[in-house]
mmCIF file with all atom_site columns, C-alpha atoms in Angstrom:
data_model
loop_
_atom_site.group_PDB
_atom_site.id
_atom_site.type_symbol
_atom_site.label_atom_id
_atom_site.label_alt_id
_atom_site.label_comp_id
_atom_site.label_asym_id
_atom_site.label_entity_id
_atom_site.label_seq_id
_atom_site.pdbx_PDB_ins_code
_atom_site.Cartn_x
_atom_site.Cartn_y
_atom_site.Cartn_z
_atom_site.occupancy
_atom_site.B_iso_or_equiv
_atom_site.pdbx_formal_charge
_atom_site.auth_seq_id
_atom_site.auth_comp_id
_atom_site.auth_asym_id
_atom_site.auth_atom_id
_atom_site.pdbx_PDB_model_num
ATOM 1   C CA . MET A 1 1   ? 24.539  68.499  -2.330  1.00 0.00 ? 1   MET A CA 1
ATOM 2   C CA . LYS A 1 2   ? 25.420  64.800  -1.935  1.00 0.00 ? 2   LYS A CA 1
ATOM 3   C CA . ARG A 1 3   ? 26.381  64.469  1.550   1.00 0.00 ? 3   ARG A CA 1
ATOM 4   C CA . TYR A 1 4   ? 23.522  66.322  2.414   1.00 0.00 ? 4   TYR A CA 1
ATOM 5   C CA . LYS A 1 5   ? 21.453  63.299  1.505   1.00 0.00 ? 5   LYS A CA 1
ATOM 6   C CA . TYR A 1 6   ? 23.261  60.566  2.602   1.00 0.00 ? 6   TYR A CA 1
ATOM 7   C CA . ALA A 1 7   ? 23.337  62.452  6.320   1.00 0.00 ? 7   ALA A CA 1
ATOM 8   C CA . LEU A 1 8   ? 19.773  62.992  5.834   1.00 0.00 ? 8   LEU A CA 1
ATOM 9   C CA . GLY A 1 9   ? 18.926  59.223  4.988   1.00 0.00 ? 9   GLY A CA 1
ATOM 10  C CA . VAL A 1 10  ? 21.203  57.524  7.656   1.00 0.00 ? 10  VAL A CA 1
ATOM 11  C CA . SER A 1 11  ? 19.138  59.808  10.133  1.00 0.00 ? 11  SER A CA 1
ATOM 12  C CA . LEU A 1 12  ? 16.157  58.942  8.879   1.00 0.00 ? 12  LEU A CA 1
ATOM 13  C CA . MET A 1 13  ? 17.222  55.085  9.199   1.00 0.00 ? 13  MET A CA 1
ATOM 14  C CA . ILE A 1 14  ? 18.298  55.806  13.096  1.00 0.00 ? 14  ILE A CA 1
ATOM 15  C CA . MET A 1 15  ? 15.040  56.987  13.635  1.00 0.00 ? 15  MET A CA 1
ATOM 16  C CA . LEU A 1 16  ? 13.307  54.071  12.169  1.00 0.00 ? 16  LEU A CA 1
ATOM 17  C CA . CYS A 1 17  ? 15.534  51.391  13.717  1.00 0.00 ? 17  CYS A CA 1
ATOM 18  C CA . GLY A 1 18  ? 14.377  53.850  16.906  1.00 0.00 ? 18  GLY A CA 1
ATOM 19  C CA . CYS A 1 19  ? 11.059  53.534  16.654  1.00 0.00 ? 19  CYS A CA 1
ATOM 20  C CA . ALA A 1 20  ? 11.163  49.670  16.119  1.00 0.00 ? 20  ALA A CA 1
ATOM 21  C CA . ASN A 1 21  ? 13.120  49.010  18.946  1.00 0.00 ? 21  ASN A CA 1
ATOM 22  C CA . MET A 1 22  ? 10.620  51.460  21.304  1.00 0.00 ? 22  MET A CA 1
ATOM 23  C CA . ASP A 1 23  ? 7.744   49.231  20.128  1.00 0.00 ? 23  ASP A CA 1
ATOM 24  C CA . SER A 1 24  ? 9.785   46.098  20.952  1.00 0.00 ? 24  SER A CA 1
ATOM 25  C CA . TYR A 1 25  ? 10.189  47.766  24.085  1.00 0.00 ? 25  TYR A CA 1
ATOM 26  C CA . ILE A 1 26  ? 7.122   48.306  24.864  1.00 0.00 ? 26  ILE A CA 1
ATOM 27  C CA . GLU A 1 27  ? 5.685   44.970  23.854  1.00 0.00 ? 27  GLU A CA 1
ATOM 28  C CA . GLU A 1 28  ? 7.949   43.641  26.128  1.00 0.00 ? 28  GLU A CA 1
ATOM 29  C CA . GLN A 1 29  ? 6.920   45.567  29.116  1.00 0.00 ? 29  GLN A CA 1
ATOM 30  C CA . VAL A 1 30  ? 3.237   45.013  28.506  1.00 0.00 ? 30  VAL A CA 1
ATOM 31  C CA . LYS A 1 31  ? 4.063   41.027  28.529  1.00 0.00 ? 31  LYS A CA 1
ATOM 32  C CA . ASN A 1 32  ? 6.186   41.401  31.837  1.00 0.00 ? 32  ASN A CA 1
ATOM 33  C CA . ALA A 1 33  ? 3.091   43.261  33.497  1.00 0.00 ? 33  ALA A CA 1
ATOM 34  C CA . SER A 1 34  ? 0.476   40.831  32.448  1.00 0.00 ? 34  SER A CA 1
ATOM 35  C CA . GLY A 1 35  ? 2.370   37.701  34.026  1.00 0.00 ? 35  GLY A CA 1
ATOM 36  C CA . ILE A 1 36  ? 2.261   36.151  30.723  1.00 0.00 ? 36  ILE A CA 1
ATOM 37  C CA . TYR A 1 37  ? 5.814   34.653  31.133  1.00 0.00 ? 37  TYR A CA 1
ATOM 38  C CA . ASP A 1 38  ? 4.383   32.576  34.447  1.00 0.00 ? 38  ASP A CA 1
ATOM 39  C CA . ASP A 1 39  ? 1.418   31.054  32.509  1.00 0.00 ? 39  ASP A CA 1
ATOM 40  C CA . GLU A 1 40  ? 1.554   27.712  32.253  1.00 0.00 ? 40  GLU A CA 1
ATOM 41  C CA . ASN A 1 41  ? -0.402  27.508  28.623  1.00 0.00 ? 41  ASN A CA 1
ATOM 42  C CA . TYR A 1 42  ? 2.154   29.824  27.043  1.00 0.00 ? 42  TYR A CA 1
ATOM 43  C CA . VAL A 1 43  ? 5.163   28.106  28.980  1.00 0.00 ? 43  VAL A CA 1
ATOM 44  C CA . ASN A 1 44  ? 4.167   25.174  27.330  1.00 0.00 ? 44  ASN A CA 1
ATOM 45  C CA . TYR A 1 45  ? 3.408   26.538  23.817  1.00 0.00 ? 45  TYR A CA 1
ATOM 46  C CA . GLN A 1 46  ? 6.713   27.999  23.404  1.00 0.00 ? 46  GLN A CA 1
ATOM 47  C CA . SER A 1 47  ? 8.174   25.096  24.546  1.00 0.00 ? 47  SER A CA 1
ATOM 48  C CA . LYS A 1 48  ? 6.378   23.450  21.500  1.00 0.00 ? 48  LYS A CA 1
ATOM 49  C CA . VAL A 1 49  ? 7.315   26.066  18.979  1.00 0.00 ? 49  VAL A CA 1
ATOM 50  C CA . ALA A 1 50  ? 10.961  25.541  20.208  1.00 0.00 ? 50  ALA A CA 1
ATOM 51  C CA . SER A 1 51  ? 10.773  21.577  19.213  1.00 0.00 ? 51  SER A CA 1
ATOM 52  C CA . GLY A 1 52  ? 9.370   22.558  15.795  1.00 0.00 ? 52  GLY A CA 1
ATOM 53  C CA . ASN A 1 53  ? 5.538   21.128  17.028  1.00 0.00 ? 53  ASN A CA 1
ATOM 54  C CA . VAL A 1 54  ? 3.919   24.510  15.594  1.00 0.00 ? 54  VAL A CA 1
ATOM 55  C CA . ASP A 1 55  ? 3.627   25.540  12.050  1.00 0.00 ? 55  ASP A CA 1
ATOM 56  C CA . GLU A 1 56  ? 4.033   29.008  10.324  1.00 0.00 ? 56  GLU A CA 1
ATOM 57  C CA . ASP A 1 57  ? 0.136   29.615  10.905  1.00 0.00 ? 57  ASP A CA 1
ATOM 58  C CA . GLY A 1 58  ? 0.576   29.140  14.850  1.00 0.00 ? 58  GLY A CA 1
ATOM 59  C CA . PHE A 1 59  ? -1.411  25.816  15.105  1.00 0.00 ? 59  PHE A CA 1
ATOM 60  C CA . TYR A 1 60  ? 0.064   22.654  16.585  1.00 0.00 ? 60  TYR A CA 1
ATOM 61  C CA . ILE A 1 61  ? 1.124   19.847  14.377  1.00 0.00 ? 61  ILE A CA 1
ATOM 62  C CA . GLN A 1 62  ? 2.322   16.139  16.204  1.00 0.00 ? 62  GLN A CA 1
ATOM 63  C CA . LYS A 1 63  ? 5.997   14.923  14.715  1.00 0.00 ? 63  LYS A CA 1
ATOM 64  C CA . SER A 1 64  ? 5.512   11.420  12.987  1.00 0.00 ? 64  SER A CA 1
ATOM 65  C CA . ASP A 1 65  ? 7.584   9.451   15.029  1.00 0.00 ? 65  ASP A CA 1
ATOM 66  C CA . GLU A 1 66  ? 5.838   11.177  18.126  1.00 0.00 ? 66  GLU A CA 1
ATOM 67  C CA . ILE A 1 67  ? 1.916   9.321   17.054  1.00 0.00 ? 67  ILE A CA 1
ATOM 68  C CA . GLU A 1 68  ? 0.874   7.235   19.135  1.00 0.00 ? 68  GLU A CA 1
ATOM 69  C CA . ARG A 1 69  ? 0.065   3.401   17.645  1.00 0.00 ? 69  ARG A CA 1
ATOM 70  C CA . THR A 1 70  ? -3.431  3.361   19.227  1.00 0.00 ? 70  THR A CA 1
ATOM 71  C CA . GLY A 1 71  ? -3.927  -0.057  17.479  1.00 0.00 ? 71  GLY A CA 1
ATOM 72  C CA . SER A 1 72  ? -3.559  -2.919  18.981  1.00 0.00 ? 72  SER A CA 1
ATOM 73  C CA . ILE A 1 73  ? -3.082  -5.556  16.377  1.00 0.00 ? 73  ILE A CA 1
ATOM 74  C CA . HIS A 1 74  ? 0.266   -4.917  13.413  1.00 0.00 ? 74  HIS A CA 1
ATOM 75  C CA . VAL A 1 75  ? -1.471  -5.494  10.436  1.00 0.00 ? 75  VAL A CA 1
ATOM 76  C CA . THR A 1 76  ? 1.610   -6.459  7.559   1.00 0.00 ? 76  THR A CA 1
ATOM 77  C CA . PHE A 1 77  ? 0.725   -6.278  3.293   1.00 0.00 ? 77  PHE A CA 1
ATOM 78  C CA . ALA A 1 78  ? 3.063   -8.375  1.268   1.00 0.00 ? 78  ALA A CA 1
ATOM 79  C CA . THR A 1 79  ? 3.328   -7.375  -2.528  1.00 0.00 ? 79  THR A CA 1
ATOM 80  C CA . ASN A 1 80  ? 2.707   -9.236  -6.014  1.00 0.00 ? 80  ASN A CA 1
ATOM 81  C CA . SER A 1 81  ? 4.621   -7.881  -8.715  1.00 0.00 ? 81  SER A CA 1
ATOM 82  C CA . LYS A 1 82  ? 1.793   -8.951  -11.032 1.00 0.00 ? 82  LYS A CA 1
ATOM 83  C CA . LEU A 1 83  ? -1.548  -7.217  -9.186  1.00 0.00 ? 83  LEU A CA 1
ATOM 84  C CA . ASN A 1 84  ? -1.991  -3.462  -8.001  1.00 0.00 ? 84  ASN A CA 1
ATOM 85  C CA . VAL A 1 85  ? -3.478  -3.375  -4.848  1.00 0.00 ? 85  VAL A CA 1
ATOM 86  C CA . GLN A 1 86  ? -4.570  -0.785  -3.046  1.00 0.00 ? 86  GLN A CA 1
ATOM 87  C CA . TYR A 1 87  ? -5.794  -0.959  0.874   1.00 0.00 ? 87  TYR A CA 1
ATOM 88  C CA . PHE A 1 88  ? -8.527  1.391   2.796   1.00 0.00 ? 88  PHE A CA 1
ATOM 89  C CA . GLU A 1 89  ? -10.192 1.468   5.947   1.00 0.00 ? 89  GLU A CA 1
ATOM 90  C CA . ASP A 1 90  ? -13.734 2.382   4.404   1.00 0.00 ? 90  ASP A CA 1
ATOM 91  C CA . THR A 1 91  ? -16.256 0.704   2.234   1.00 0.00 ? 91  THR A CA 1
ATOM 92  C CA . ASN A 1 92  ? -16.025 3.664   0.132   1.00 0.00 ? 92  ASN A CA 1
ATOM 93  C CA . LYS A 1 93  ? -12.325 3.239   -0.479  1.00 0.00 ? 93  LYS A CA 1
ATOM 94  C CA . SER A 1 94  ? -11.469 7.315   0.794   1.00 0.00 ? 94  SER A CA 1
ATOM 95  C CA . ILE A 1 95  ? -9.636  6.301   3.321   1.00 0.00 ? 95  ILE A CA 1
ATOM 96  C CA . ALA A 1 96  ? -6.496  4.601   2.469   1.00 0.00 ? 96  ALA A CA 1
ATOM 97  C CA . ILE A 1 97  ? -3.930  2.683   4.844   1.00 0.00 ? 97  ILE A CA 1
ATOM 98  C CA . ASP A 1 98  ? -0.484  3.526   4.919   1.00 0.00 ? 98  ASP A CA 1
ATOM 99  C CA . THR A 1 99  ? 0.607   -0.426  4.456   1.00 0.00 ? 99  THR A CA 1
ATOM 100 C CA . ALA A 1 100 ? 4.721   0.487   5.764   1.00 0.00 ? 100 ALA A CA 1
ATOM 101 C CA . SER A 1 101 ? 2.793   0.993   9.213   1.00 0.00 ? 101 SER A CA 1
ATOM 102 C CA . CYS A 1 102 ? -0.298  -0.375  10.143  1.00 0.00 ? 102 CYS A CA 1
ATOM 103 C CA . TYR A 1 103 ? -2.430  -0.997  13.399  1.00 0.00 ? 103 TYR A CA 1
ATOM 104 C CA . LEU A 1 104 ? -5.809  -1.860  13.545  1.00 0.00 ? 104 LEU A CA 1
ATOM 105 C CA . ASN A 1 105 ? -8.103  -2.867  16.498  1.00 0.00 ? 105 ASN A CA 1
ATOM 106 C CA . PRO A 1 106 ? -10.659 -5.260  16.982  1.00 0.00 ? 106 PRO A CA 1
ATOM 107 C CA . GLY A 1 107 ? -14.081 -4.740  15.256  1.00 0.00 ? 107 GLY A CA 1
ATOM 108 C CA . ASP A 1 108 ? -11.840 -2.757  12.282  1.00 0.00 ? 108 ASP A CA 1
ATOM 109 C CA . SER A 1 109 ? -11.839 -4.351  8.723   1.00 0.00 ? 109 SER A CA 1
ATOM 110 C CA . VAL A 1 110 ? -9.371  -3.649  5.517   1.00 0.00 ? 110 VAL A CA 1
ATOM 111 C CA . TYR A 1 111 ? -10.860 -3.557  2.047   1.00 0.00 ? 111 TYR A CA 1
ATOM 112 C CA . ALA A 1 112 ? -9.171  -3.446  -0.994  1.00 0.00 ? 112 ALA A CA 1
ATOM 113 C CA . GLN A 1 113 ? -9.307  -2.280  -4.812  1.00 0.00 ? 113 GLN A CA 1
ATOM 114 C CA . VAL A 1 114 ? -7.019  -4.965  -7.236  1.00 0.00 ? 114 VAL A CA 1
ATOM 115 C CA . GLU A 1 115 ? -6.196  -4.222  -10.624 1.00 0.00 ? 115 GLU A CA 1
ATOM 116 C CA . ALA A 1 116 ? -4.165  -6.982  -12.850 1.00 0.00 ? 116 ALA A CA 1
ATOM 117 C CA . GLY A 1 117 ? -0.807  -5.909  -14.146 1.00 0.00 ? 117 GLY A CA 1
ATOM 118 C CA . ASP A 1 118 ? 0.205   -5.447  -17.603 1.00 0.00 ? 118 ASP A CA 1
ATOM 119 C CA . ASP A 1 119 ? -0.861  -8.504  -19.627 1.00 0.00 ? 119 ASP A CA 1
ATOM 120 C CA . VAL A 1 120 ? -4.761  -9.663  -17.950 1.00 0.00 ? 120 VAL A CA 1
ATOM 121 C CA . SER A 1 121 ? -4.808  -12.218 -20.424 1.00 0.00 ? 121 SER A CA 1
ATOM 122 C CA . VAL A 1 122 ? -1.941  -14.386 -18.964 1.00 0.00 ? 122 VAL A CA 1
ATOM 123 C CA . TYR A 1 123 ? -2.583  -13.290 -14.916 1.00 0.00 ? 123 TYR A CA 1
ATOM 124 C CA . GLU A 1 124 ? -5.333  -12.673 -13.004 1.00 0.00 ? 124 GLU A CA 1
ATOM 125 C CA . PHE A 1 125 ? -6.205  -11.867 -9.417  1.00 0.00 ? 125 PHE A CA 1
ATOM 126 C CA . SER A 1 126 ? -7.531  -14.784 -7.503  1.00 0.00 ? 126 SER A CA 1
ATOM 127 C CA . LYS A 1 127 ? -7.840  -14.784 -3.542  1.00 0.00 ? 127 LYS A CA 1
ATOM 128 C CA . PHE A 1 128 ? -6.244  -13.379 -0.537  1.00 0.00 ? 128 PHE A CA 1
ATOM 129 C CA . ASN A 1 129 ? -4.448  -15.556 2.228   1.00 0.00 ? 129 ASN A CA 1
ATOM 130 C CA . ILE A 1 130 ? -4.955  -14.297 5.765   1.00 0.00 ? 130 ILE A CA 1
ATOM 131 C CA . TYR A 1 131 ? -1.989  -15.530 7.790   1.00 0.00 ? 131 TYR A CA 1
ATOM 132 C CA . ALA A 1 132 ? -2.117  -14.963 11.909  1.00 0.00 ? 132 ALA A CA 1
ATOM 133 C CA . TYR A 1 133 ? 1.566   -15.255 13.538  1.00 0.00 ? 133 TYR A CA 1
ATOM 134 C CA . ASP A 1 134 ? 1.258   -16.113 17.429  1.00 0.00 ? 134 ASP A CA 1
ATOM 135 C CA . ALA A 1 135 ? 3.898   -14.833 20.281  1.00 0.00 ? 135 ALA A CA 1
ATOM 136 C CA . ASP A 1 136 ? 6.607   -17.120 18.933  1.00 0.00 ? 136 ASP A CA 1
ATOM 137 C CA . GLY A 1 137 ? 6.200   -15.480 15.485  1.00 0.00 ? 137 GLY A CA 1
ATOM 138 C CA . GLU A 1 138 ? 4.390   -19.040 13.883  1.00 0.00 ? 138 GLU A CA 1
ATOM 139 C CA . LYS A 1 139 ? 1.965   -18.457 11.265  1.00 0.00 ? 139 LYS A CA 1
ATOM 140 C CA . LYS A 1 140 ? -1.290  -19.790 11.335  1.00 0.00 ? 140 LYS A CA 1
ATOM 141 C CA . ASP A 1 141 ? -3.984  -19.707 8.693   1.00 0.00 ? 141 ASP A CA 1
ATOM 142 C CA . ALA A 1 142 ? -6.501  -17.261 9.316   1.00 0.00 ? 142 ALA A CA 1
ATOM 143 C CA . THR A 1 143 ? -8.670  -17.480 6.757   1.00 0.00 ? 143 THR A CA 1
ATOM 144 C CA . GLY A 1 144 ? -11.649 -17.585 8.896   1.00 0.00 ? 144 GLY A CA 1
ATOM 145 C CA . LEU A 1 145 ? -11.046 -13.755 9.021   1.00 0.00 ? 145 LEU A CA 1
ATOM 146 C CA . THR A 1 146 ? -11.493 -13.132 5.481   1.00 0.00 ? 146 THR A CA 1
ATOM 147 C CA . GLY A 1 147 ? -14.662 -10.752 4.551   1.00 0.00 ? 147 GLY A CA 1
ATOM 148 C CA . ASN A 1 148 ? -16.572 -10.917 0.823   1.00 0.00 ? 148 ASN A CA 1
ATOM 149 C CA . ILE A 1 149 ? -14.030 -10.488 -1.863  1.00 0.00 ? 149 ILE A CA 1
ATOM 150 C CA . ASP A 1 150 ? -16.639 -9.454  -4.102  1.00 0.00 ? 150 ASP A CA 1
ATOM 151 C CA . ALA A 1 151 ? -17.573 -6.237  -2.287  1.00 0.00 ? 151 ALA A CA 1
ATOM 152 C CA . GLY A 1 152 ? -13.677 -5.397  -1.540  1.00 0.00 ? 152 GLY A CA 1
ATOM 153 C CA . LEU A 1 153 ? -14.073 -6.676  2.065   1.00 0.00 ? 153 LEU A CA 1
ATOM 154 C CA . VAL A 1 154 ? -10.668 -8.471  2.358   1.00 0.00 ? 154 VAL A CA 1
ATOM 155 C CA . VAL A 1 155 ? -10.494 -8.800  6.537   1.00 0.00 ? 155 VAL A CA 1
ATOM 156 C CA . GLN A 1 156 ? -13.067 -8.253  9.107   1.00 0.00 ? 156 GLN A CA 1
ATOM 157 C CA . ILE A 1 157 ? -11.616 -8.458  12.990  1.00 0.00 ? 157 ILE A CA 1
ATOM 158 C CA . PRO A 1 158 ? -14.110 -10.108 15.585  1.00 0.00 ? 158 PRO A CA 1
ATOM 159 C CA . ILE A 1 159 ? -14.487 -7.675  18.275  1.00 0.00 ? 159 ILE A CA 1
ATOM 160 C CA . ASP A 1 160 ? -13.423 -10.524 20.271  1.00 0.00 ? 160 ASP A CA 1
ATOM 161 C CA . TYR A 1 161 ? -10.376 -11.117 18.186  1.00 0.00 ? 161 TYR A CA 1
ATOM 162 C CA . ASP A 1 162 ? -6.935  -11.256 21.084  1.00 0.00 ? 162 ASP A CA 1
ATOM 163 C CA . GLY A 1 163 ? -3.822  -11.435 18.094  1.00 0.00 ? 163 GLY A CA 1
ATOM 164 C CA . THR A 1 164 ? -1.606  -9.370  17.768  1.00 0.00 ? 164 THR A CA 1
ATOM 165 C CA . GLU A 1 165 ? 0.173   -9.960  14.380  1.00 0.00 ? 165 GLU A CA 1
ATOM 166 C CA . LEU A 1 166 ? -2.205  -10.404 10.945  1.00 0.00 ? 166 LEU A CA 1
ATOM 167 C CA . SER A 1 167 ? -0.404  -10.597 7.671   1.00 0.00 ? 167 SER A CA 1
ATOM 168 C CA . ILE A 1 168 ? -2.186  -10.428 4.336   1.00 0.00 ? 168 ILE A CA 1
ATOM 169 C CA . VAL A 1 169 ? -1.100  -12.005 0.679   1.00 0.00 ? 169 VAL A CA 1
ATOM 170 C CA . PRO A 1 170 ? -2.713  -11.289 -2.432  1.00 0.00 ? 170 PRO A CA 1
ATOM 171 C CA . VAL A 1 171 ? -2.739  -14.529 -4.322  1.00 0.00 ? 171 VAL A CA 1
ATOM 172 C CA . GLY A 1 172 ? -3.103  -14.627 -8.402  1.00 0.00 ? 172 GLY A CA 1
ATOM 173 C CA . GLU A 1 173 ? -3.176  -17.714 -11.141 1.00 0.00 ? 173 GLU A CA 1
ATOM 174 C CA . TYR A 1 174 ? -2.253  -17.833 -14.647 1.00 0.00 ? 174 TYR A CA 1
ATOM 175 C CA . HIS A 1 175 ? -5.224  -18.354 -16.764 1.00 0.00 ? 175 HIS A CA 1
ATOM 176 C CA . PRO A 1 176 ? -4.692  -21.771 -18.577 1.00 0.00 ? 176 PRO A CA 1
ATOM 177 C CA . LYS A 1 177 ? -3.601  -21.776 -22.324 1.00 0.00 ? 177 LYS A CA 1
ATOM 178 C CA . GLU A 1 178 ? -4.734  -24.439 -24.365 1.00 0.00 ? 178 GLU A CA 1
ATOM 179 C CA . ILE A 1 179 ? -2.514  -26.148 -27.135 1.00 0.00 ? 179 ILE A CA 1
ATOM 180 C CA . SER A 1 180 ? -3.351  -27.947 -30.126 1.00 0.00 ? 180 SER A CA 1
ATOM 181 C CA . LEU A 1 181 ? -2.602  -31.940 -30.775 1.00 0.00 ? 181 LEU A CA 1
ATOM 182 C CA . ARG A 1 182 ? -3.865  -32.435 -34.005 1.00 0.00 ? 182 ARG A CA 1
ATOM 183 C CA . ASP A 1 183 ? -2.030  -35.098 -35.927 1.00 0.00 ? 183 ASP A CA 1
ATOM 184 C CA . TYR A 1 184 ? -2.994  -35.232 -39.769 1.00 0.00 ? 184 TYR A CA 1
ATOM 185 C CA . TYR A 1 185 ? -1.593  -35.397 -43.359 1.00 0.00 ? 185 TYR A CA 1
ATOM 186 C CA . ILE A 1 186 ? -3.112  -33.574 -46.354 1.00 0.00 ? 186 ILE A CA 1
ATOM 187 C CA . ASP A 1 187 ? -3.635  -35.281 -49.101 1.00 0.00 ? 187 ASP A CA 1
ATOM 188 C CA . ASP A 1 188 ? -2.962  -34.220 -53.155 1.00 0.00 ? 188 ASP A CA 1
ATOM 189 C CA . ASP A 1 189 ? -6.842  -33.290 -53.152 1.00 0.00 ? 189 ASP A CA 1
ATOM 190 C CA . LYS A 1 190 ? -5.722  -31.198 -49.839 1.00 0.00 ? 190 LYS A CA 1
ATOM 191 C CA . THR A 1 191 ? -7.962  -33.429 -47.649 1.00 0.00 ? 191 THR A CA 1
ATOM 192 C CA . GLU A 1 192 ? -6.886  -33.933 -43.821 1.00 0.00 ? 192 GLU A CA 1
ATOM 193 C CA . HIS A 1 193 ? -6.568  -37.304 -42.835 1.00 0.00 ? 193 HIS A CA 1
ATOM 194 C CA . ASP A 1 194 ? -6.023  -38.402 -39.076 1.00 0.00 ? 194 ASP A CA 1
ATOM 195 C CA . LEU A 1 195 ? -2.566  -40.054 -38.233 1.00 0.00 ? 195 LEU A CA 1
ATOM 196 C CA . GLY A 1 196 ? -3.449  -41.304 -35.170 1.00 0.00 ? 196 GLY A CA 1
ATOM 197 C CA . GLY A 1 197 ? -0.534  -40.908 -33.279 1.00 0.00 ? 197 GLY A CA 1
ATOM 198 C CA . THR A 1 198 ? -0.105  -40.439 -29.407 1.00 0.00 ? 198 THR A CA 1
ATOM 199 C CA . TRP A 1 199 ? 1.182   -36.968 -27.987 1.00 0.00 ? 199 TRP A CA 1
ATOM 200 C CA . MET A 1 200 ? 3.210   -37.505 -24.621 1.00 0.00 ? 200 MET A CA 1
ATOM 201 C CA . ILE A 1 201 ? 3.470   -34.125 -22.214 1.00 0.00 ? 201 ILE A CA 1
ATOM 202 C CA . ASN A 1 202 ? 5.162   -34.768 -19.498 1.00 0.00 ? 202 ASN A CA 1
ATOM 203 C CA . GLU A 1 203 ? 5.261   -38.562 -19.614 1.00 0.00 ? 203 GLU A CA 1
ATOM 204 C CA . ASN A 1 204 ? 1.435   -38.749 -19.887 1.00 0.00 ? 204 ASN A CA 1
ATOM 205 C CA . GLU A 1 205 ? -0.042  -39.893 -22.863 1.00 0.00 ? 205 GLU A CA 1
ATOM 206 C CA . TYR A 1 206 ? -2.882  -37.771 -24.736 1.00 0.00 ? 206 TYR A CA 1
ATOM 207 C CA . THR A 1 207 ? -5.285  -38.571 -27.849 1.00 0.00 ? 207 THR A CA 1
ATOM 208 C CA . ASP A 1 208 ? -7.508  -35.581 -27.526 1.00 0.00 ? 208 ASP A CA 1
ATOM 209 C CA . ASP A 1 209 ? -7.269  -32.707 -30.010 1.00 0.00 ? 209 ASP A CA 1
ATOM 210 C CA . SER A 1 210 ? -6.769  -30.202 -27.149 1.00 0.00 ? 210 SER A CA 1
ATOM 211 C CA . VAL A 1 211 ? -4.940  -29.493 -23.855 1.00 0.00 ? 211 VAL A CA 1
ATOM 212 C CA . LYS A 1 212 ? -4.795  -26.837 -21.641 1.00 0.00 ? 212 LYS A CA 1
ATOM 213 C CA . ILE A 1 213 ? -1.777  -26.117 -20.067 1.00 0.00 ? 213 ILE A CA 1
ATOM 214 C CA . SER A 1 214 ? -0.482  -23.728 -16.840 1.00 0.00 ? 214 SER A CA 1
ATOM 215 C CA . PRO A 1 215 ? 1.775   -20.981 -18.877 1.00 0.00 ? 215 PRO A CA 1
ATOM 216 C CA . SER A 1 216 ? 4.083   -20.938 -15.172 1.00 0.00 ? 216 SER A CA 1
ATOM 217 C CA . SER A 1 217 ? 4.984   -24.575 -15.821 1.00 0.00 ? 217 SER A CA 1
ATOM 218 C CA . SER A 1 218 ? 7.452   -26.108 -17.757 1.00 0.00 ? 218 SER A CA 1
ATOM 219 C CA . TYR A 1 219 ? 6.138   -28.928 -19.802 1.00 0.00 ? 219 TYR A CA 1
ATOM 220 C CA . ILE A 1 220 ? 8.061   -31.326 -22.236 1.00 0.00 ? 220 ILE A CA 1
ATOM 221 C CA . ILE A 1 221 ? 5.948   -32.604 -25.319 1.00 0.00 ? 221 ILE A CA 1
ATOM 222 C CA . SER A 1 222 ? 6.964   -35.312 -27.656 1.00 0.00 ? 222 SER A CA 1
ATOM 223 C CA . TYR A 1 223 ? 4.848   -37.063 -30.391 1.00 0.00 ? 223 TYR A CA 1
ATOM 224 C CA . LYS A 1 224 ? 4.981   -40.750 -31.095 1.00 0.00 ? 224 LYS A CA 1
ATOM 225 C CA . TYR A 1 225 ? 3.580   -42.460 -34.585 1.00 0.00 ? 225 TYR A CA 1
ATOM 226 C CA . LEU A 1 226 ? 3.897   -45.990 -35.346 1.00 0.00 ? 226 LEU A CA 1
ATOM 227 C CA . MET A 1 227 ? 3.326   -46.315 -39.189 1.00 0.00 ? 227 MET A CA 1
ATOM 228 C CA . SER A 1 228 ? 1.614   -49.318 -40.702 1.00 0.00 ? 228 SER A CA 1
#
């Protein structure tokens, strides 16, 4: 009984395969009769399928390495490890710029969203430096292209701009720190008395009670007191 079932199963599979082959044969004959194989659009479509330019839904896609660079101005973006900067094409900051490969045209703009790093009490954003490069690779200051930073506009490229290379550099600054330079002694009544000594910071004399210094610089601080 099992042998009959097996034979029946094999026969059924052969019949199904035969039906599939027949459908494929009929489809092929219809295509031949329609002349589609000679149609230029069909030939081009099949060529794009073979080259991987058609997705699984049958829509044409363009590979990233085939995308033409329509912009005439190559823009590079320097990084600042203490600032988080994102660049955009529009005022709403909804169209992000690919900073690894950016080409713009005269009349285009660059907008930015800047956030300070981990310690905002020490370091903050200050400005953007804009540089242009000539045909010889020489760097020139191009701050005249700087836009309204308060509105997020970094660069507004003039419509008549004829340069080909721009560089955008975000710049920050350290908050100055205030140090106390008071010199006094406390008597038995816990009263403070100024000593009137002299503070030296990097060989400069200071007599004020405090001074502001930059956290990014090095200082040598000394104190001189002459006993009467």
